[in-house]
PDB file of C-alpha atoms in Angstrom:
ATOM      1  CA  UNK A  23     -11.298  21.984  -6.789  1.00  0.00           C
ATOM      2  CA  UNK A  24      -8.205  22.437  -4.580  1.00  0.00           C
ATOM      3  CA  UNK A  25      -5.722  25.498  -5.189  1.00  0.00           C
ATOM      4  CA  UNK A  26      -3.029  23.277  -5.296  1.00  0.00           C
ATOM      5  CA  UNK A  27      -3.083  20.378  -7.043  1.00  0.00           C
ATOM      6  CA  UNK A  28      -1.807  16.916  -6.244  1.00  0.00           C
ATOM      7  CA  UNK A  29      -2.082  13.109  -7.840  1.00  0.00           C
ATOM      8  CA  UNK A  30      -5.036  11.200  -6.081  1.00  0.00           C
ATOM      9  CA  UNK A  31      -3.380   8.193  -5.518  1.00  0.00           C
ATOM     10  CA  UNK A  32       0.350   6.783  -5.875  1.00  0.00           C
ATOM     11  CA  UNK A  33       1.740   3.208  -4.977  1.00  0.00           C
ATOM     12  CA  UNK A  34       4.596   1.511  -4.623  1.00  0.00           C
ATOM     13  CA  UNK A  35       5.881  -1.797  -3.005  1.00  0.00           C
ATOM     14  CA  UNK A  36       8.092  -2.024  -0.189  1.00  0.00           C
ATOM     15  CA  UNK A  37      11.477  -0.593   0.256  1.00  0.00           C
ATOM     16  CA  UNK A  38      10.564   1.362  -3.131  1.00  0.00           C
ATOM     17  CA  UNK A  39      10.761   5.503  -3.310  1.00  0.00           C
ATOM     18  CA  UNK A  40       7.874   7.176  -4.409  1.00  0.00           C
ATOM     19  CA  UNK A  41       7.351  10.978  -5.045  1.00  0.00           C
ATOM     20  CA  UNK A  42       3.843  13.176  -4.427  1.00  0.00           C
ATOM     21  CA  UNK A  43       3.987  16.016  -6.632  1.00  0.00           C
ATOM     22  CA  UNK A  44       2.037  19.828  -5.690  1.00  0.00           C
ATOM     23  CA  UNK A  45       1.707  21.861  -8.694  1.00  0.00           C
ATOM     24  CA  UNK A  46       0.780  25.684  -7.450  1.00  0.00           C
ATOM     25  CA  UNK A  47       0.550  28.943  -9.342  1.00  0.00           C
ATOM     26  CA  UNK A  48       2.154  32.567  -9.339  1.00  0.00           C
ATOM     27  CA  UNK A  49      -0.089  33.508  -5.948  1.00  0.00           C
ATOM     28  CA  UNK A  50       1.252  30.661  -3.905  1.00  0.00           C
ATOM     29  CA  UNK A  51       4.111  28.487  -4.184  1.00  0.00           C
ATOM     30  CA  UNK A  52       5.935  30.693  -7.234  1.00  0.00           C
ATOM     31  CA  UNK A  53       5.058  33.881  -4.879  1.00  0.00           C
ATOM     32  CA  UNK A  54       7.436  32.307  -2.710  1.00  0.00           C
ATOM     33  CA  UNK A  55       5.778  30.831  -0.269  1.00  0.00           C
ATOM     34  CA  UNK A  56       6.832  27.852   2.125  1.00  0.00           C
ATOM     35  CA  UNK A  57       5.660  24.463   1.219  1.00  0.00           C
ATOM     36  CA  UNK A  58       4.580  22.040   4.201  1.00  0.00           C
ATOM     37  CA  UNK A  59       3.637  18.421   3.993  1.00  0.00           C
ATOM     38  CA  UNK A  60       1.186  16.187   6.534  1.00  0.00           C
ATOM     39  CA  UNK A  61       0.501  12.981   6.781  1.00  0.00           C
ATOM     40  CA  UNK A  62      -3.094  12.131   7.862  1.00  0.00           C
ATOM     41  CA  UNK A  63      -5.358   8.897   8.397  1.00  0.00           C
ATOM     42  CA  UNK A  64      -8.796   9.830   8.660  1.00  0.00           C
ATOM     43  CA  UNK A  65      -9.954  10.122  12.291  1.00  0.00           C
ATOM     44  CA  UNK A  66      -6.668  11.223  13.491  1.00  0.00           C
ATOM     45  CA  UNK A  67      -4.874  14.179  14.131  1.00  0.00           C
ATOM     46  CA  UNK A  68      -2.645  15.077  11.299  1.00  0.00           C
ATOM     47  CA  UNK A  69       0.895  14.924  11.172  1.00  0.00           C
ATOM     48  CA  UNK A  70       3.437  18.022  10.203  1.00  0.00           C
ATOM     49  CA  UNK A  71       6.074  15.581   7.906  1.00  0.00           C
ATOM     50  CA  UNK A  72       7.889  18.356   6.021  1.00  0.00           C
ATOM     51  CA  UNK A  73       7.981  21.981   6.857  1.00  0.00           C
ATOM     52  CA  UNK A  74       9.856  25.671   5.104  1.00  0.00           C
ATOM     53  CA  UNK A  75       9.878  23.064   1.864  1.00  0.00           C
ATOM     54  CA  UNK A  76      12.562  20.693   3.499  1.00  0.00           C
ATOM     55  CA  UNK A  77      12.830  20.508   7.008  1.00  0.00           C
ATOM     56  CA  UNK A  78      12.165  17.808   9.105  1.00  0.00           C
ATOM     57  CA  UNK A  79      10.712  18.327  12.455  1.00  0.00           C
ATOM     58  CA  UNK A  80      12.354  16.232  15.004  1.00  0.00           C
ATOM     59  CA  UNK A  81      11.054  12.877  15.219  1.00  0.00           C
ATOM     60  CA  UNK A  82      10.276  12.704  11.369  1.00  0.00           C
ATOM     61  CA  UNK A  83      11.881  10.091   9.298  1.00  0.00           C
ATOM     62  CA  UNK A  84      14.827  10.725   7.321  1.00  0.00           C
ATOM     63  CA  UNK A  85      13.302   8.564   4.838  1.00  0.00           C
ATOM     64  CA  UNK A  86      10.788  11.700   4.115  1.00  0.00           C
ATOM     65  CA  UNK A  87      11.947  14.502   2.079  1.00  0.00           C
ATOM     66  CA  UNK A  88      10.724  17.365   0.513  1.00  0.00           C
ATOM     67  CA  UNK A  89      11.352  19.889  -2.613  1.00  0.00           C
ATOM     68  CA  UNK A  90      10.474  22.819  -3.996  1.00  0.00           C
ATOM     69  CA  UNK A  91      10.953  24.817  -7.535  1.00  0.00           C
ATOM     70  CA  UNK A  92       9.164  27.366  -9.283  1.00  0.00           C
ATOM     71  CA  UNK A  93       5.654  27.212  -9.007  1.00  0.00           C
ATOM     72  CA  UNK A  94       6.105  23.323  -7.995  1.00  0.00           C
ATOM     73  CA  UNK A  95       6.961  21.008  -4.939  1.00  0.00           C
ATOM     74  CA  UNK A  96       7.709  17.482  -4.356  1.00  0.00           C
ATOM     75  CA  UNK A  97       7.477  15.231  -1.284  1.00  0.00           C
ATOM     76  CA  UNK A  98       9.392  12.147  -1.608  1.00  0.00           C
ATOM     77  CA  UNK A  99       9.528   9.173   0.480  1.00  0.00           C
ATOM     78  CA  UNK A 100      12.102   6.247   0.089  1.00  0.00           C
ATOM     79  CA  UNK A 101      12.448   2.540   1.735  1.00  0.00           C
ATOM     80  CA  UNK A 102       8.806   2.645   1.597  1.00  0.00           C
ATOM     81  CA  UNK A 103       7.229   0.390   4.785  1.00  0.00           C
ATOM     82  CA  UNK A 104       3.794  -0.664   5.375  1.00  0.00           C
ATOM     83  CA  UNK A 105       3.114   2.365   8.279  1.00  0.00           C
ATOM     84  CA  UNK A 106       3.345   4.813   5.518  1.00  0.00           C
ATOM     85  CA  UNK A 107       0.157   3.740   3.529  1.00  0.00           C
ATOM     86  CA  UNK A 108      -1.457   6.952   4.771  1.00  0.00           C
ATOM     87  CA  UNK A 109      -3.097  10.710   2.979  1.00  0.00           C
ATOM     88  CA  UNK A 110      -0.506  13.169   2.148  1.00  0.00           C
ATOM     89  CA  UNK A 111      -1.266  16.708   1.847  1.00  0.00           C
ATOM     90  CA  UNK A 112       1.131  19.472   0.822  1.00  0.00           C
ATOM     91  CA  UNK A 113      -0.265  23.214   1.912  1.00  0.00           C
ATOM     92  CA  UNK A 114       0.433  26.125   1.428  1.00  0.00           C
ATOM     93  CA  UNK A 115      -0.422  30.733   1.706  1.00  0.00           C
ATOM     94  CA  UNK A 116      -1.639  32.502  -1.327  1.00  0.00           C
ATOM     95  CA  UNK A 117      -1.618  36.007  -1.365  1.00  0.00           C
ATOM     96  CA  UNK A 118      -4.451  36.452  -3.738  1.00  0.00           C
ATOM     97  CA  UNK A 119      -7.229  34.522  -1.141  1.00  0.00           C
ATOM     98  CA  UNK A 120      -5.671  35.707   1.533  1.00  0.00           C
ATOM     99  CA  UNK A 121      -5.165  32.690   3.089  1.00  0.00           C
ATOM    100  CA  UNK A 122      -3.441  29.173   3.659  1.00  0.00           C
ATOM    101  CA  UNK A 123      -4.180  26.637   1.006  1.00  0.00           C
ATOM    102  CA  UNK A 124      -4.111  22.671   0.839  1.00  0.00           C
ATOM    103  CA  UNK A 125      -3.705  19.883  -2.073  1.00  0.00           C
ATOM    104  CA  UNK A 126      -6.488  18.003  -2.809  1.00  0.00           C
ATOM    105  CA  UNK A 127      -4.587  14.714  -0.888  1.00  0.00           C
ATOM    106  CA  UNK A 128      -2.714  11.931  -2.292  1.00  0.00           C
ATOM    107  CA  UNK A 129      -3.535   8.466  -1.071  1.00  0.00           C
ATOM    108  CA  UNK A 130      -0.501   6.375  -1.196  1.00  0.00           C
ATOM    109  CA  UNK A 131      -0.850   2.553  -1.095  1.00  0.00           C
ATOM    110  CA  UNK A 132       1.843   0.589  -0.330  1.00  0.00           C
ATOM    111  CA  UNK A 133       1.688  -2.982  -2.321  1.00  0.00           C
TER     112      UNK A 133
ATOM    113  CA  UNK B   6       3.710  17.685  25.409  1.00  0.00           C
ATOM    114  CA  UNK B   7       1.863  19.781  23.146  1.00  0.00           C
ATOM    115  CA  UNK B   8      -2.338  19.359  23.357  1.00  0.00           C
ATOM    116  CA  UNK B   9      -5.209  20.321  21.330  1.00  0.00           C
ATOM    117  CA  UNK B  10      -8.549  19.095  22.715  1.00  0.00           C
ATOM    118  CA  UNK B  11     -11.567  19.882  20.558  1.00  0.00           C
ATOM    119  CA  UNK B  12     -15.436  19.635  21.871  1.00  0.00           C
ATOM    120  CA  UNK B  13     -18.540  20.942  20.676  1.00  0.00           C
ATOM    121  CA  UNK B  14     -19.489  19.233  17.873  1.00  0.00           C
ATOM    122  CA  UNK B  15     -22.779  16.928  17.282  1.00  0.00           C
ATOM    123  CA  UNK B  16     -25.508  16.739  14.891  1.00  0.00           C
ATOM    124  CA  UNK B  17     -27.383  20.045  14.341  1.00  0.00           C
ATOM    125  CA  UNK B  18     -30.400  21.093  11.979  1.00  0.00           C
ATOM    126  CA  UNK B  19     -29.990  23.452   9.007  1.00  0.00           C
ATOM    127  CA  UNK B  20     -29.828  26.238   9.723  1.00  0.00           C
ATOM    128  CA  UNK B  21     -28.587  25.976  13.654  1.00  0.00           C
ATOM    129  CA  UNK B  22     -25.796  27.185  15.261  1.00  0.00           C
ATOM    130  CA  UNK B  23     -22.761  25.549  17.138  1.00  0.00           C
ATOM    131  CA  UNK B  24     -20.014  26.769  18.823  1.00  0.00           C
ATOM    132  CA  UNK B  25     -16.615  24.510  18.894  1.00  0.00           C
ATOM    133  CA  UNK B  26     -13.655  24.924  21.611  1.00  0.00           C
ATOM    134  CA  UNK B  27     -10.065  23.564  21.580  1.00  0.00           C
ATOM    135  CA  UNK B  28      -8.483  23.647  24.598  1.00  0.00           C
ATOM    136  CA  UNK B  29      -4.551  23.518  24.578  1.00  0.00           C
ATOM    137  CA  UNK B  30      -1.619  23.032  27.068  1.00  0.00           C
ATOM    138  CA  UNK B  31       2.158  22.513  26.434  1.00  0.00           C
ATOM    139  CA  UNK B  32       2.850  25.590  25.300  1.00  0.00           C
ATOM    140  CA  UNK B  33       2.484  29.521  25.571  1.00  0.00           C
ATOM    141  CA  UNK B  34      -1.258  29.823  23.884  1.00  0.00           C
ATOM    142  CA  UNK B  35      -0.809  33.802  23.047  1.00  0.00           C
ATOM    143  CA  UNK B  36       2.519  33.155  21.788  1.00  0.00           C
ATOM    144  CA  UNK B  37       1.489  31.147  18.357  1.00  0.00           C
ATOM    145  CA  UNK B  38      -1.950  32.061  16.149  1.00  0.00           C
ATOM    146  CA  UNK B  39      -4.463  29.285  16.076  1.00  0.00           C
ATOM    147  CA  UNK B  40      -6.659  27.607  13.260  1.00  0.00           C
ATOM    148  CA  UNK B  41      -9.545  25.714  11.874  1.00  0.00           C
ATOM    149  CA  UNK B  42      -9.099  23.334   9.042  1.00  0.00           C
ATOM    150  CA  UNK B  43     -12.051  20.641   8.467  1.00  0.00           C
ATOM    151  CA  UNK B  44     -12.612  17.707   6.714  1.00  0.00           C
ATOM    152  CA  UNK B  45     -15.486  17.067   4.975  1.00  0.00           C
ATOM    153  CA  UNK B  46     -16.740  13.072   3.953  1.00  0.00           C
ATOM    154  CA  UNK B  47     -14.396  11.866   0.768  1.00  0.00           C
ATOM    155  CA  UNK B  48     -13.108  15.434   0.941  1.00  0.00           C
ATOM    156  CA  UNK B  49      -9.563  16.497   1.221  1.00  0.00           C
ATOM    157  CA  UNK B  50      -8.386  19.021   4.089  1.00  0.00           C
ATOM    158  CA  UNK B  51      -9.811  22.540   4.030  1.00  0.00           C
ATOM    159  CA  UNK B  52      -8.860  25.756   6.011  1.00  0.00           C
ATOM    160  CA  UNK B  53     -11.443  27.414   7.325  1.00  0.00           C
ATOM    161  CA  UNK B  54     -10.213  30.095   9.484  1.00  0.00           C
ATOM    162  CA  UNK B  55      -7.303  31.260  11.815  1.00  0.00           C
ATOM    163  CA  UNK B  56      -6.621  34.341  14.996  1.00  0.00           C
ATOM    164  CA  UNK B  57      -3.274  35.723  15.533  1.00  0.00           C
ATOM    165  CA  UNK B  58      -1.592  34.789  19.082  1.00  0.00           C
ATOM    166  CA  UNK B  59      -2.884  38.254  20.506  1.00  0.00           C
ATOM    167  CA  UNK B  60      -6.003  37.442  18.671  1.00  0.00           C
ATOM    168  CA  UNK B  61      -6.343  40.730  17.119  1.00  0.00           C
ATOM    169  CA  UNK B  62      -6.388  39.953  13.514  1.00  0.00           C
ATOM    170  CA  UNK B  63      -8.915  37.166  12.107  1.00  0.00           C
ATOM    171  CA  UNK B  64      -8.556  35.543   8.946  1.00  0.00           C
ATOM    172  CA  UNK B  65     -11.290  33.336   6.932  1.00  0.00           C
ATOM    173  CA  UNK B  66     -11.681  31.117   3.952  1.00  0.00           C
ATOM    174  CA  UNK B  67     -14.358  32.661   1.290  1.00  0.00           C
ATOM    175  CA  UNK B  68     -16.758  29.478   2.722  1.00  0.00           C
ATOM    176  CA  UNK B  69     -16.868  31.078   5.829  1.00  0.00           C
ATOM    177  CA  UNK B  70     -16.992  34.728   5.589  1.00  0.00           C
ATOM    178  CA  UNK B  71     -20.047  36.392   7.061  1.00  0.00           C
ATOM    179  CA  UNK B  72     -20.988  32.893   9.111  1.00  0.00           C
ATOM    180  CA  UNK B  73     -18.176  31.570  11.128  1.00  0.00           C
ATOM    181  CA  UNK B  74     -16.498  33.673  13.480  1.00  0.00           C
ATOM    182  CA  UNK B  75     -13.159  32.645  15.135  1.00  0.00           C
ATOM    183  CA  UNK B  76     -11.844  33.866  18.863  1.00  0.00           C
ATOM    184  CA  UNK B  77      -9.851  32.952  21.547  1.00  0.00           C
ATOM    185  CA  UNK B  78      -9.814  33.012  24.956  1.00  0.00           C
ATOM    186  CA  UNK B  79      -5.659  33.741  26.187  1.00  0.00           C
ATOM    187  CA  UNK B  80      -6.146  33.201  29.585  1.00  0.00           C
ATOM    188  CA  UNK B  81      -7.911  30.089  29.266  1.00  0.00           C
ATOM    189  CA  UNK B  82      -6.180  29.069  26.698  1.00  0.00           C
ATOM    190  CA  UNK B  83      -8.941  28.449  24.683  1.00  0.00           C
ATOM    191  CA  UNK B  84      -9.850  28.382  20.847  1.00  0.00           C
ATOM    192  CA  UNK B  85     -13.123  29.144  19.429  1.00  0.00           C
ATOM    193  CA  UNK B  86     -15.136  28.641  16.382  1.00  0.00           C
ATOM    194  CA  UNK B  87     -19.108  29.803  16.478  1.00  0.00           C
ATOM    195  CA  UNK B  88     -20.494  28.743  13.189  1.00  0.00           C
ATOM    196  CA  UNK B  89     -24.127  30.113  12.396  1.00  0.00           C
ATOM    197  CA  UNK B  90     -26.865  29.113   9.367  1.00  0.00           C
ATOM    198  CA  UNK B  91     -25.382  26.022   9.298  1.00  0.00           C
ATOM    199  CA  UNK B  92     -25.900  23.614   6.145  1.00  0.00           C
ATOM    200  CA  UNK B  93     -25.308  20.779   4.497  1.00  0.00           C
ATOM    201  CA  UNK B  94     -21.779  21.646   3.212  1.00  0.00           C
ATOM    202  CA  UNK B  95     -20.639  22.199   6.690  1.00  0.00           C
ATOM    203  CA  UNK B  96     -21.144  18.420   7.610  1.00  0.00           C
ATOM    204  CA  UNK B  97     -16.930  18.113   8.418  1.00  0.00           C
ATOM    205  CA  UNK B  98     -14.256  17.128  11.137  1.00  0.00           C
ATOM    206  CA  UNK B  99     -12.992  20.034  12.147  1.00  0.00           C
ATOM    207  CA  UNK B 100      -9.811  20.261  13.568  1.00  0.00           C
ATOM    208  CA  UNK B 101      -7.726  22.930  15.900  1.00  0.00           C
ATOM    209  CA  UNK B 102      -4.118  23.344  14.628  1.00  0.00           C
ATOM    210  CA  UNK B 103      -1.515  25.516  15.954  1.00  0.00           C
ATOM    211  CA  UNK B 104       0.388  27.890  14.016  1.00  0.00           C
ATOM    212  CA  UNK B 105       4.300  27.867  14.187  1.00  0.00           C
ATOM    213  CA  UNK B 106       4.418  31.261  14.950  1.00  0.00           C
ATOM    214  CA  UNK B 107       2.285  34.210  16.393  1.00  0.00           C
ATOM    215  CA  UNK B 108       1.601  36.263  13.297  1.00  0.00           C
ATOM    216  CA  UNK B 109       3.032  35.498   9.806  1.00  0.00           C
ATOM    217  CA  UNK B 110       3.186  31.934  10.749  1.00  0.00           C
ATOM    218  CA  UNK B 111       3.220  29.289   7.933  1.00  0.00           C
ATOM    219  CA  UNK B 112       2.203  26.269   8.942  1.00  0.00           C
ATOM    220  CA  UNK B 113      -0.011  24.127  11.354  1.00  0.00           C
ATOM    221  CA  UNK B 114       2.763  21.885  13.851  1.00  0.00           C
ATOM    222  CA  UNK B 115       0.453  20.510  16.097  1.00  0.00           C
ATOM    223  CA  UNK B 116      -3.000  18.811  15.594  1.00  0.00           C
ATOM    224  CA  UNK B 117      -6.192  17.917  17.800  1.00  0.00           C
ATOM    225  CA  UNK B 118      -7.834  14.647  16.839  1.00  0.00           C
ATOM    226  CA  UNK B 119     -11.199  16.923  15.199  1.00  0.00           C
ATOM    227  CA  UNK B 120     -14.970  17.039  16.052  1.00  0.00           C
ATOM    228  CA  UNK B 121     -17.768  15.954  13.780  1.00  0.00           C
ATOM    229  CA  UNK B 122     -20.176  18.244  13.073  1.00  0.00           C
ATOM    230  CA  UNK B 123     -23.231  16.460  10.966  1.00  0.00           C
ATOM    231  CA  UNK B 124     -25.898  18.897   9.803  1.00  0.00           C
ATOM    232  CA  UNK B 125     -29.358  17.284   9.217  1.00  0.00           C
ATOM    233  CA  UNK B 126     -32.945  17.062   9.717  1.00  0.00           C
TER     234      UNK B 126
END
């Protein structure tokens, strides 16, 4: 059972937007602590995708975007293309483990 | 160009021992604190443990308190995980990330491509 919690799976077909929801608690994301997103495919090296809740690193599609509120944060991606059929993982610190914290991974499938 | 090269792993029997390295270049190793996250089969991403750039303060997940112990080598810049009573649960990938930052740091910019540890008889 992951400290944050994300959807399993999400799909949409192409050119659609879809959103990948985190839902945290008071010792994490509503303590105030940065959200990050990464994009993974098993047997490679994950990918930072979304950083401090909505930054970009350079070389990141703009088509990738991120969100946070409350105790809450949202990755969204839009013009959805076949490359980003992929794991998503949002992460985390909470103060109460001491330590940094991931989603349980979102799978998204791109019809 | 940022690089995280991870060796080490392999298949070990319960209760063994192993000791993984990542070694880095492309960047200023005792300027940013480094990390273990794994992957276990059908499993979702899981941190397991991270140093601070100087590597004077150690941090652990609650799985790997009192087993796993996490170091660094700065002047050849080197990460290190030696993991000890190893069991079943600790079958993973386990990555290297870098931290964006020495101490306080937030997040994990830059990846290796993991080593699979397999614990069995």
């Amino acid at each position: 059972q992951s400290v944050l919690t994300q959807p399993p799976s999400v799909s949409g077909a192409p050119g659609q937007r879809v959103t990948i929801s985190c839902a945290g608690n008071s010792s994490n994301i509503g303590a105030g602590y940065d959200v990050n997103w990464y994009q993974h495919l098993p047997g490679t090296a994950p990918k930072l995708l979304i950083y401090g809740n909505d930054n970009r690193p350079s070389g990141v599609s703009d088509r990738f975007s991120g969100s946070k509120s409350g105790t809450s944060a949202s990755l969204a991606i839009s013009g959805l293309q076949a490359e980003d059929e992929s794991d998503y993982y949002c992460q985390s610190h909470d103060k109460s483990l001491r330590g940094w914290v991931f989603g349980g991974g979102t799978k998204l499938t791109v019809l | 160009e940022v690089q995280l090269v991870e060796s080490g792993g392999g298949l070990v029997q319960p209760g063994g021992s192993l000791r993984l390295s990542c070694v880095t270049s492309g960047f200023s190793f005792i300027g940013y604190a480094m990390s273990w996250v794994r992957q276990a089969p059908g499993k979702g991403l899981q941190w397991v443990s991270s140093v601070s750039g100087s590597g004077g303060t150690t941090w652990y997940a609650d799985s790997a308190k009192g087993r796993f112990t996490i170091s660094r080598d700065n002047a050849k810049n080197t990460l290190y995980l030696q993991i000890n009573s190893l069991g079943a649960e600790d079958t993973a990938v386990y990555y290297c990330a870098k931290g964006n930052r020495g101490y306080n740091w937030s997040y994990f910019d830059s990846w290796g491509q993991g080593t699979l540890v397999t614990v069995s008889s």
